Amino acid sequence: MSAMATARLSPTANLLRKSRLFALPQALTPPQAPPTSKSVNESETATLPHPIRASIVTPSSSLSRGDWGLKRPLPAKSTSERSSRPVVRVNALDTFEHITDFESAADHTVTLEKFQELNMPISLPARVTYGTSIIPRHQSPFESHVDNTHTSEGLKEPGARQFRHSGPWLAGQTEAEFQAYLKKVRKNKPEILQKLREYFVAKREAEQRKQAQDNGQDLATLRPVQITDEEFQGYLKKLRADPFSLGPVVFELLDLPSPPAVPSSRLNNPYYQSPGSKLSSAEYVASGPPRTHPSAGLSYTRSHALIYNHPKYGPQAHQRPVEARILRPRGRKGKNTKAIAGVAGIAVEDLNTVTFTEQDSPAGLAYFDASIPGGAKYWATPIRAFVDSEGKIGLASYRASATAKAPYGIDSQKKPGSYSISDVARGDQRMVPRLDRQRSAAAETEEVARNLMKSLGS
């Protein structure tokens, strides 16, 4: 039957059915900026927090001809001549000017490759405290009791949790979005009342079973609960008069995720009580449910139970440390007291820099130092990786210990000496040292003495 259906297809339909370009997924919605009344300066060419279009590659034989499987070939000046491994994303196959709008997709592709080299599984979001030595517990998002949605069969198990609800997160909606959701709920009023009636019957049956158990009666002799319209209307009036009791019923019927906790200043006022959160992570309660799967497809490893086998020293307790580039040094006042570092193409705020003291802090951590070759870096050991509610990668790491660095023969970056550009710029002397040639110890001592005599003479 399938062979006959395939033979009846037209040549165009058969071409589209076998086309890889036709099988590309649709573009995702770009991440929205948070609503604010302040002026926000953003770059149109900045890397997005997560990819919204699929990356396209082509074999080397087709790359030499500029053939990417699209409507027209792409120029080599923007693809093969710019990178040894070109990857593109297509914004439009055919624009009004009869061109193919494309751009390089190496930003997210290279970040994925760098992250996969860390050999780290994705964990559920958890708060990491760098002031203590306690490593946060790893919980895989692929466990059966947390990897559920509102349609999963696993929700029937006791203690099961889910990462997505069918209803929206009310705490993250604007007023316009909330009003649009209310209109949608009002259209489905008959279905919601029918669900509420079933909820009321299930509640009566649970109360009947509990009373029978307390009295020692046989549960098999219980009859189904029958409610009248008057009883149901009385239950509705009771719920409307008590917002504290109506809250859990609304969240249950509409399948809404629980909002953050009510502030203590409003506990004395009447409010709609929310039930306990069913989300898989406690961090989702404050920031909202994730927009994607908690793993985001970055890694499918479920455990940290891996042994890093060194070819010379054997199994190691820690993986090979990676270099963390200091993107922004930590300041002394205001919001810039936390440094920003990059690991595997991921920018992380305050990446364990609070554990450094003034004596052993790496060069370039307290202030920007342009004299460091290649930029300021230090060695770190990643411990946890997760994807937050906005689809951004979060990475937690500790400062690499001497035991972790010893088998690989790596050492921390040394601080610049007294002849670095930054130290001279902060000093009072007017002589700029020569950093482009090697000097002997005798010549260096002689130059220091000469500069000292000039300073005393002035």
Coordinates of C-alpha atoms in Angstrom, one line a residue:
M1 CA 0.0 0.0 0.0
S2 CA 2.8 2.4 0.8
A3 CA 4.6 1.5 -2.4
M4 CA 1.4 2.4 -4.4
A5 CA 1.1 5.7 -2.5
T6 CA 4.7 6.5 -3.2
A7 CA 4.3 5.8 -7.0
R8 CA 1.3 8.1 -7.2
L9 CA 3.3 11.1 -5.9
S10 CA 4.2 13.8 -8.4
P11 CA 7.8 14.4 -9.2
T12 CA 7.7 17.7 -7.3
A13 CA 6.1 16.1 -4.2
N14 CA 8.6 13.3 -4.3
L15 CA 11.5 15.8 -4.6
L16 CA 10.2 17.8 -1.6
R17 CA 9.7 14.6 0.4
K18 CA 13.3 13.6 0.0
S19 CA 14.7 17.1 0.3
R20 CA 16.8 17.9 3.4
L21 CA 16.2 21.6 3.0
F22 CA 12.4 21.0 3.1
A23 CA 12.9 19.0 6.3
L24 CA 14.5 21.9 8.1
P25 CA 12.6 22.9 11.3
Q26 CA 10.9 26.3 11.5
A27 CA 12.7 29.1 13.2
L28 CA 12.1 29.6 16.9
T29 CA 10.8 32.9 18.3
P30 CA 13.8 35.1 19.3
P31 CA 14.1 35.7 23.1
Q32 CA 12.2 38.8 24.2
A33 CA 13.9 41.5 26.1
P34 CA 12.5 42.2 29.6
P35 CA 10.0 45.1 29.7
T36 CA 11.6 48.2 31.0
S37 CA 11.2 52.0 30.7
K38 CA 14.9 52.6 30.5
S39 CA 16.8 52.9 27.2
V40 CA 18.4 49.6 26.3
N41 CA 21.4 49.5 23.9
E42 CA 21.7 46.2 22.1
S43 CA 23.8 45.0 19.2
E44 CA 22.1 43.4 16.2
T45 CA 25.1 41.2 15.5
A46 CA 25.4 39.9 19.1
T47 CA 25.2 36.2 19.7
L48 CA 21.7 35.2 20.9
P49 CA 21.4 33.2 24.1
H50 CA 20.2 30.1 22.2
P51 CA 20.0 29.3 18.5
I52 CA 16.7 29.9 16.7
R53 CA 17.6 28.5 13.3
A54 CA 19.3 25.2 12.2
S55 CA 22.9 25.2 11.1
I56 CA 23.7 23.9 7.6
V57 CA 27.0 22.2 6.5
T58 CA 28.0 20.8 3.2
P59 CA 30.6 18.3 2.1
S60 CA 34.0 19.4 0.9
S61 CA 33.3 18.3 -2.7
S62 CA 30.2 20.6 -2.8
L63 CA 31.9 23.4 -0.8
S64 CA 34.4 23.9 -3.6
R65 CA 31.6 24.7 -6.0
G66 CA 29.7 26.8 -3.5
D67 CA 26.8 24.3 -3.5
W68 CA 24.9 24.2 -0.1
G69 CA 21.8 22.6 -1.4
L70 CA 20.0 25.9 -1.7
K71 CA 18.4 27.7 -4.5
R72 CA 21.6 29.4 -5.6
P73 CA 25.3 28.9 -4.6
L74 CA 26.8 30.9 -1.8
P75 CA 30.0 33.0 -2.4
A76 CA 33.3 31.5 -1.3
K77 CA 34.4 34.9 0.1
S78 CA 31.8 34.7 2.9
T79 CA 32.1 30.9 3.5
S80 CA 35.1 28.8 2.5
E81 CA 37.6 31.6 2.4
R82 CA 36.6 32.9 5.8
S83 CA 36.7 29.7 7.8
S84 CA 38.2 26.2 7.4
R85 CA 34.9 24.7 8.6
P86 CA 32.2 27.0 7.4
V87 CA 28.7 26.6 8.9
V88 CA 25.8 28.9 7.8
R89 CA 22.3 29.6 8.9
V90 CA 19.7 30.8 6.3
N91 CA 17.5 33.7 7.2
A92 CA 15.6 33.8 3.9
L93 CA 16.0 31.5 0.9
D94 CA 14.9 34.1 -1.6
T95 CA 14.4 37.8 -0.7
F96 CA 12.8 40.5 -2.8
E97 CA 16.2 41.3 -4.3
H98 CA 16.6 37.7 -5.4
I99 CA 19.4 36.9 -3.0
T100 CA 19.8 34.3 -0.3
D101 CA 20.1 35.9 3.1
F102 CA 22.5 33.9 5.2
E103 CA 25.1 34.4 8.0
S104 CA 27.7 32.3 9.8
A105 CA 26.4 29.9 12.4
A106 CA 29.9 29.2 13.9
D107 CA 28.9 31.0 17.2
H108 CA 26.5 28.4 18.5
T109 CA 28.2 25.5 16.6
V110 CA 31.6 26.1 18.1
T111 CA 30.1 26.7 21.6
L112 CA 28.4 23.3 21.3
E113 CA 31.7 21.6 20.4
K114 CA 33.5 23.3 23.2
F115 CA 30.8 22.3 25.7
Q116 CA 30.9 18.7 24.5
E117 CA 34.7 18.6 25.1
L118 CA 33.9 19.1 28.9
N119 CA 32.2 15.7 29.0
M120 CA 29.7 17.0 31.5
P121 CA 26.1 15.9 31.9
I122 CA 23.3 18.4 32.2
S123 CA 21.8 18.8 35.7
L124 CA 18.6 20.4 36.9
P125 CA 19.2 24.0 38.0
A126 CA 20.5 24.3 41.6
R127 CA 21.9 27.1 43.6
V128 CA 25.7 26.9 43.9
T129 CA 27.4 28.6 47.0
Y130 CA 31.0 29.1 46.4
G131 CA 31.7 30.1 50.0
T132 CA 31.4 26.5 51.1
S133 CA 33.0 23.3 49.9
I134 CA 29.7 21.4 49.5
I135 CA 29.1 20.5 45.8
P136 CA 25.5 20.7 44.8
R137 CA 23.8 17.4 44.3
H138 CA 23.5 16.3 40.7
Q139 CA 20.0 15.4 39.4
S140 CA 19.6 14.4 35.9
P141 CA 16.6 15.8 33.9
F142 CA 16.1 12.4 32.3
E143 CA 15.0 10.6 35.4
S144 CA 11.5 9.2 35.0
H145 CA 10.0 11.0 38.0
V146 CA 11.0 14.5 36.8
D147 CA 11.0 14.1 33.0
N148 CA 7.2 14.7 32.6
T149 CA 4.8 17.1 31.0
H150 CA 1.0 17.4 31.6
T151 CA 0.4 14.5 29.1
S152 CA 3.0 12.1 30.5
E153 CA 2.0 8.8 32.0
G154 CA 4.6 9.2 34.7
L155 CA 2.6 11.8 36.5
K156 CA 0.4 9.0 37.9
E157 CA 3.3 7.7 40.0
P158 CA 3.6 9.0 43.6
G159 CA 6.0 11.9 44.0
A160 CA 6.3 12.5 40.2
R161 CA 7.2 16.0 39.0
Q162 CA 7.1 17.8 35.7
F163 CA 9.0 20.5 33.9
R164 CA 6.1 21.9 31.8
H165 CA 2.5 22.7 32.4
S166 CA -0.3 23.2 29.9
G167 CA -1.1 26.6 31.4
P168 CA 1.2 29.7 31.4
W169 CA 3.3 31.0 34.2
L170 CA 1.2 33.9 35.5
A171 CA 4.0 35.6 37.3
G172 CA 5.9 36.2 34.1
Q173 CA 3.0 37.5 32.0
T174 CA 2.4 41.2 31.2
E175 CA -1.0 42.7 31.6
A176 CA -1.9 42.3 27.9
E177 CA -0.9 38.6 28.0
F178 CA -2.9 38.0 31.1
Q179 CA -6.0 39.7 29.6
A180 CA -5.7 37.6 26.5
Y181 CA -5.4 34.4 28.6
L182 CA -8.6 35.4 30.5
K183 CA -10.5 35.7 27.3
K184 CA -9.3 32.2 26.3
V185 CA -10.5 30.9 29.7
R186 CA -13.9 32.5 29.4
K187 CA -14.5 30.8 26.0
N188 CA -13.9 27.4 27.7
K189 CA -16.2 28.0 30.6
P190 CA -18.5 25.0 30.0
E191 CA -15.5 22.6 29.9
I192 CA -14.0 24.2 33.0
L193 CA -17.3 23.8 34.9
Q194 CA -17.5 20.2 33.9
K195 CA -13.9 19.6 35.2
L196 CA -14.8 21.4 38.4
R197 CA -17.8 19.1 38.8
E198 CA -15.6 16.0 38.4
Y199 CA -13.2 17.5 40.9
F200 CA -16.0 18.0 43.4
V201 CA -17.1 14.4 42.9
A202 CA -13.6 13.1 43.4
K203 CA -13.3 15.2 46.6
R204 CA -16.6 13.7 47.9
E205 CA -15.5 10.2 47.1
A206 CA -12.1 10.7 48.9
E207 CA -14.0 12.0 52.0
Q208 CA -16.4 9.1 51.9
R209 CA -13.5 6.5 51.7
K210 CA -11.7 8.2 54.5
Q211 CA -14.8 8.2 56.7
A212 CA -15.4 4.5 55.9
Q213 CA -11.8 3.6 56.8
D214 CA -12.1 5.4 60.1
N215 CA -15.4 3.5 60.9
G216 CA -13.9 0.2 59.8
Q217 CA -16.4 -0.4 57.0
D218 CA -15.8 -2.4 53.8
L219 CA -14.7 -0.2 51.0
A220 CA -16.1 -2.6 48.4
T221 CA -19.7 -1.8 49.5
L222 CA -19.4 1.9 48.9
R223 CA -21.7 3.4 46.3
P224 CA -20.7 6.0 43.7
V225 CA -21.2 9.6 44.9
Q226 CA -24.1 11.5 43.3
I227 CA -24.4 15.2 43.6
T228 CA -27.2 17.5 42.7
D229 CA -27.1 20.9 41.0
E230 CA -28.0 22.6 44.3
E231 CA -25.0 21.0 46.0
F232 CA -22.7 22.0 43.1
Q233 CA -24.0 25.6 43.1
G234 CA -23.5 25.8 46.9
Y235 CA -19.9 24.5 46.4
L236 CA -19.3 27.3 43.8
K237 CA -20.6 30.0 46.2
K238 CA -18.4 28.7 48.9
L239 CA -15.3 28.8 46.7
R240 CA -16.0 32.3 45.5
A241 CA -16.4 33.6 49.1
D242 CA -13.0 32.1 50.2
P243 CA -10.1 33.0 47.9
F244 CA -7.7 31.0 50.0
S245 CA -9.6 27.8 49.1
L246 CA -10.3 28.8 45.5
G247 CA -6.6 29.2 44.7
P248 CA -5.6 25.5 44.7
V249 CA -8.7 24.5 42.7
V250 CA -8.0 27.1 40.0
F251 CA -4.3 26.0 39.7
E252 CA -5.4 22.4 39.5
L253 CA -8.1 22.9 36.8
L254 CA -6.1 25.2 34.6
D255 CA -2.8 23.3 35.2
L256 CA -0.9 26.4 36.1
P257 CA 2.6 26.3 37.6
S258 CA 2.8 27.6 41.1
P259 CA 4.0 31.2 41.4
P260 CA 6.7 32.4 43.8
A261 CA 6.0 32.6 47.5
V262 CA 3.7 35.4 48.8
P263 CA 5.7 38.2 50.5
S264 CA 5.4 38.2 54.3
S265 CA 3.9 41.7 54.2
R266 CA 0.8 40.4 52.4
L267 CA 0.2 37.3 54.5
N268 CA -2.4 39.1 56.6
N269 CA -4.4 40.1 53.5
P270 CA -6.7 37.7 51.6
Y271 CA -5.0 36.1 48.6
Y272 CA -5.3 33.1 46.4
Q273 CA -3.3 30.3 47.9
S274 CA -1.3 28.2 45.4
P275 CA -0.7 24.4 45.9
G276 CA 2.8 23.0 46.2
S277 CA 4.9 23.2 43.2
K278 CA 5.1 20.2 40.9
L279 CA 8.1 21.6 38.9
S280 CA 11.1 19.4 38.8
S281 CA 13.5 22.0 40.2
A282 CA 13.0 24.6 43.0
E283 CA 14.7 27.2 40.8
Y284 CA 11.9 27.0 38.3
V285 CA 9.5 28.3 41.0
A286 CA 11.1 31.8 41.1
S287 CA 12.2 32.0 37.4
G288 CA 9.4 30.1 35.7
P289 CA 9.2 26.8 33.8
P290 CA 11.9 26.2 31.2
R291 CA 11.1 27.1 27.6
T292 CA 12.8 24.0 26.3
H293 CA 13.6 20.6 27.8
P294 CA 15.9 21.0 30.9
S295 CA 18.7 19.4 28.9
A296 CA 18.2 21.4 25.7
G297 CA 19.7 18.6 23.8
L298 CA 23.3 19.5 24.8
S299 CA 24.2 16.2 26.5
Y300 CA 22.4 13.0 27.1
T301 CA 24.7 11.6 29.8
R302 CA 22.8 10.9 32.9
S303 CA 25.5 10.6 35.5
H304 CA 28.9 12.1 36.6
A305 CA 30.2 8.5 37.2
L306 CA 33.1 8.9 34.8
I307 CA 36.8 8.1 35.3
Y308 CA 39.3 10.3 33.6
N309 CA 42.1 7.9 32.7
H310 CA 45.5 9.6 32.3
P311 CA 47.8 7.7 29.9
K312 CA 50.7 8.0 32.4
Y313 CA 49.2 8.4 35.9
G314 CA 46.1 6.3 35.5
P315 CA 42.6 7.2 36.7
Q316 CA 42.1 10.7 38.1
A317 CA 39.6 12.0 40.6
H318 CA 39.2 15.2 38.5
Q319 CA 38.9 15.9 34.9
R320 CA 41.5 18.0 33.0
P321 CA 41.1 21.6 34.1
V322 CA 40.1 24.1 31.6
E323 CA 41.2 27.7 31.2
A324 CA 38.7 30.4 32.3
R325 CA 39.2 33.7 30.5
I326 CA 38.5 36.8 32.6
L327 CA 36.1 38.9 30.5
R328 CA 35.5 41.6 33.1
P329 CA 37.5 42.0 36.2
R330 CA 35.7 42.4 39.5
G331 CA 35.2 45.9 40.7
R332 CA 35.2 47.4 44.2
K333 CA 31.8 49.1 44.3
G334 CA 28.4 48.9 42.7
K335 CA 27.1 46.0 40.6
N336 CA 30.5 45.2 39.1
T337 CA 31.9 43.6 42.3
K338 CA 31.5 40.2 40.6
A339 CA 33.9 39.2 37.8
I340 CA 32.7 37.6 34.6
A341 CA 34.7 34.8 33.1
G342 CA 34.2 32.6 30.0
V343 CA 34.6 28.8 30.0
A344 CA 34.0 26.9 26.7
G345 CA 32.4 29.9 25.1
I346 CA 30.0 30.4 28.1
A347 CA 30.0 33.6 30.0
V348 CA 29.4 33.1 33.7
E349 CA 29.1 35.7 36.4
D350 CA 31.3 35.4 39.5
L351 CA 32.9 32.1 38.4
N352 CA 34.3 31.1 41.7
T353 CA 36.5 34.2 41.9
V354 CA 35.4 34.9 45.5
T355 CA 37.6 32.0 46.6
F356 CA 40.8 33.9 45.6
T357 CA 42.7 35.9 48.1
E358 CA 44.9 38.9 47.4
Q359 CA 48.0 36.7 47.6
D360 CA 47.0 33.9 45.2
S361 CA 44.6 35.7 42.9
P362 CA 45.4 35.3 39.2
A363 CA 46.7 38.2 37.2
G364 CA 44.0 40.4 35.7
L365 CA 41.3 39.5 38.2
A366 CA 41.2 42.7 40.3
Y367 CA 41.9 45.1 37.4
F368 CA 42.4 45.0 33.6
D369 CA 46.0 44.3 32.7
A370 CA 46.8 44.7 29.0
S371 CA 50.3 43.4 29.4
I372 CA 49.2 39.8 29.9
P373 CA 49.8 37.8 26.7
G374 CA 46.6 36.5 25.4
G375 CA 44.5 38.0 28.1
A376 CA 44.0 37.1 31.8
K377 CA 43.1 33.5 32.5
Y378 CA 43.1 31.0 35.3
W379 CA 42.4 27.2 35.6
A380 CA 39.1 26.0 36.7
T381 CA 37.3 22.6 37.1
P382 CA 33.7 22.6 35.9
I383 CA 31.4 20.7 38.3
R384 CA 27.8 21.4 37.2
A385 CA 26.0 22.5 34.0
F386 CA 22.4 23.4 33.6
V387 CA 20.0 25.3 31.4
D388 CA 17.9 28.0 33.0
S389 CA 14.3 29.0 32.2
E390 CA 15.4 31.5 29.5
G391 CA 17.3 28.8 27.6
K392 CA 20.8 30.0 28.6
I393 CA 23.6 27.7 29.7
G394 CA 24.7 28.0 33.3
L395 CA 28.0 26.7 34.3
A396 CA 29.4 26.3 37.9
S397 CA 33.0 25.5 38.5
Y398 CA 35.6 25.5 41.3
R399 CA 39.1 26.7 41.2
A400 CA 41.4 23.9 39.9
S401 CA 43.4 22.4 42.7
A402 CA 47.1 21.5 42.5
T403 CA 46.2 17.8 42.4
A404 CA 44.0 18.3 39.4
K405 CA 46.7 20.3 37.5
A406 CA 49.7 18.2 38.4
P407 CA 49.2 15.2 36.0
Y408 CA 48.9 17.6 33.0
G409 CA 51.9 19.8 33.8
I410 CA 50.0 23.0 33.8
D411 CA 50.6 25.9 36.1
S412 CA 48.6 29.1 36.9
Q413 CA 49.4 32.2 35.1
K414 CA 52.1 34.2 36.9
K415 CA 51.6 37.8 37.8
P416 CA 53.5 40.4 35.8
G417 CA 56.7 41.7 37.3
S418 CA 57.7 45.2 38.2
Y419 CA 58.2 46.0 34.6
S420 CA 54.7 45.5 33.3
I421 CA 52.9 48.3 31.5
S422 CA 50.1 48.5 34.1
D423 CA 52.5 48.9 37.1
V424 CA 54.5 51.6 35.4
A425 CA 51.3 53.5 34.4
R426 CA 50.2 53.6 38.0
G427 CA 53.6 54.7 39.2
D428 CA 55.4 58.1 39.2
Q429 CA 58.3 57.2 36.9
R430 CA 58.3 58.4 33.3
M431 CA 60.4 55.6 31.8
V432 CA 58.4 53.0 29.9
P433 CA 60.2 49.6 30.0
R434 CA 61.2 47.8 26.9
L435 CA 59.2 44.5 26.7
D436 CA 60.1 43.4 23.2
R437 CA 63.6 42.1 24.0
Q438 CA 65.3 39.8 26.4
R439 CA 67.5 41.4 29.0
S440 CA 70.1 39.9 31.3
A441 CA 69.9 40.1 35.0
A442 CA 72.9 42.5 35.1
A443 CA 71.4 44.8 32.5
E444 CA 68.1 44.8 34.4
T445 CA 69.8 45.6 37.7
E446 CA 71.8 48.4 36.1
E447 CA 68.6 49.9 34.5
V448 CA 66.8 49.8 37.8
A449 CA 69.7 51.7 39.5
R450 CA 69.8 54.3 36.7
N451 CA 66.1 54.9 37.0
L452 CA 66.4 55.2 40.8
M453 CA 69.2 57.8 40.5
K454 CA 67.2 59.8 38.0
S455 CA 64.2 59.8 40.3
L456 CA 66.2 60.9 43.3
G457 CA 67.9 63.6 41.3
S458 CA 64.6 65.1 40.0

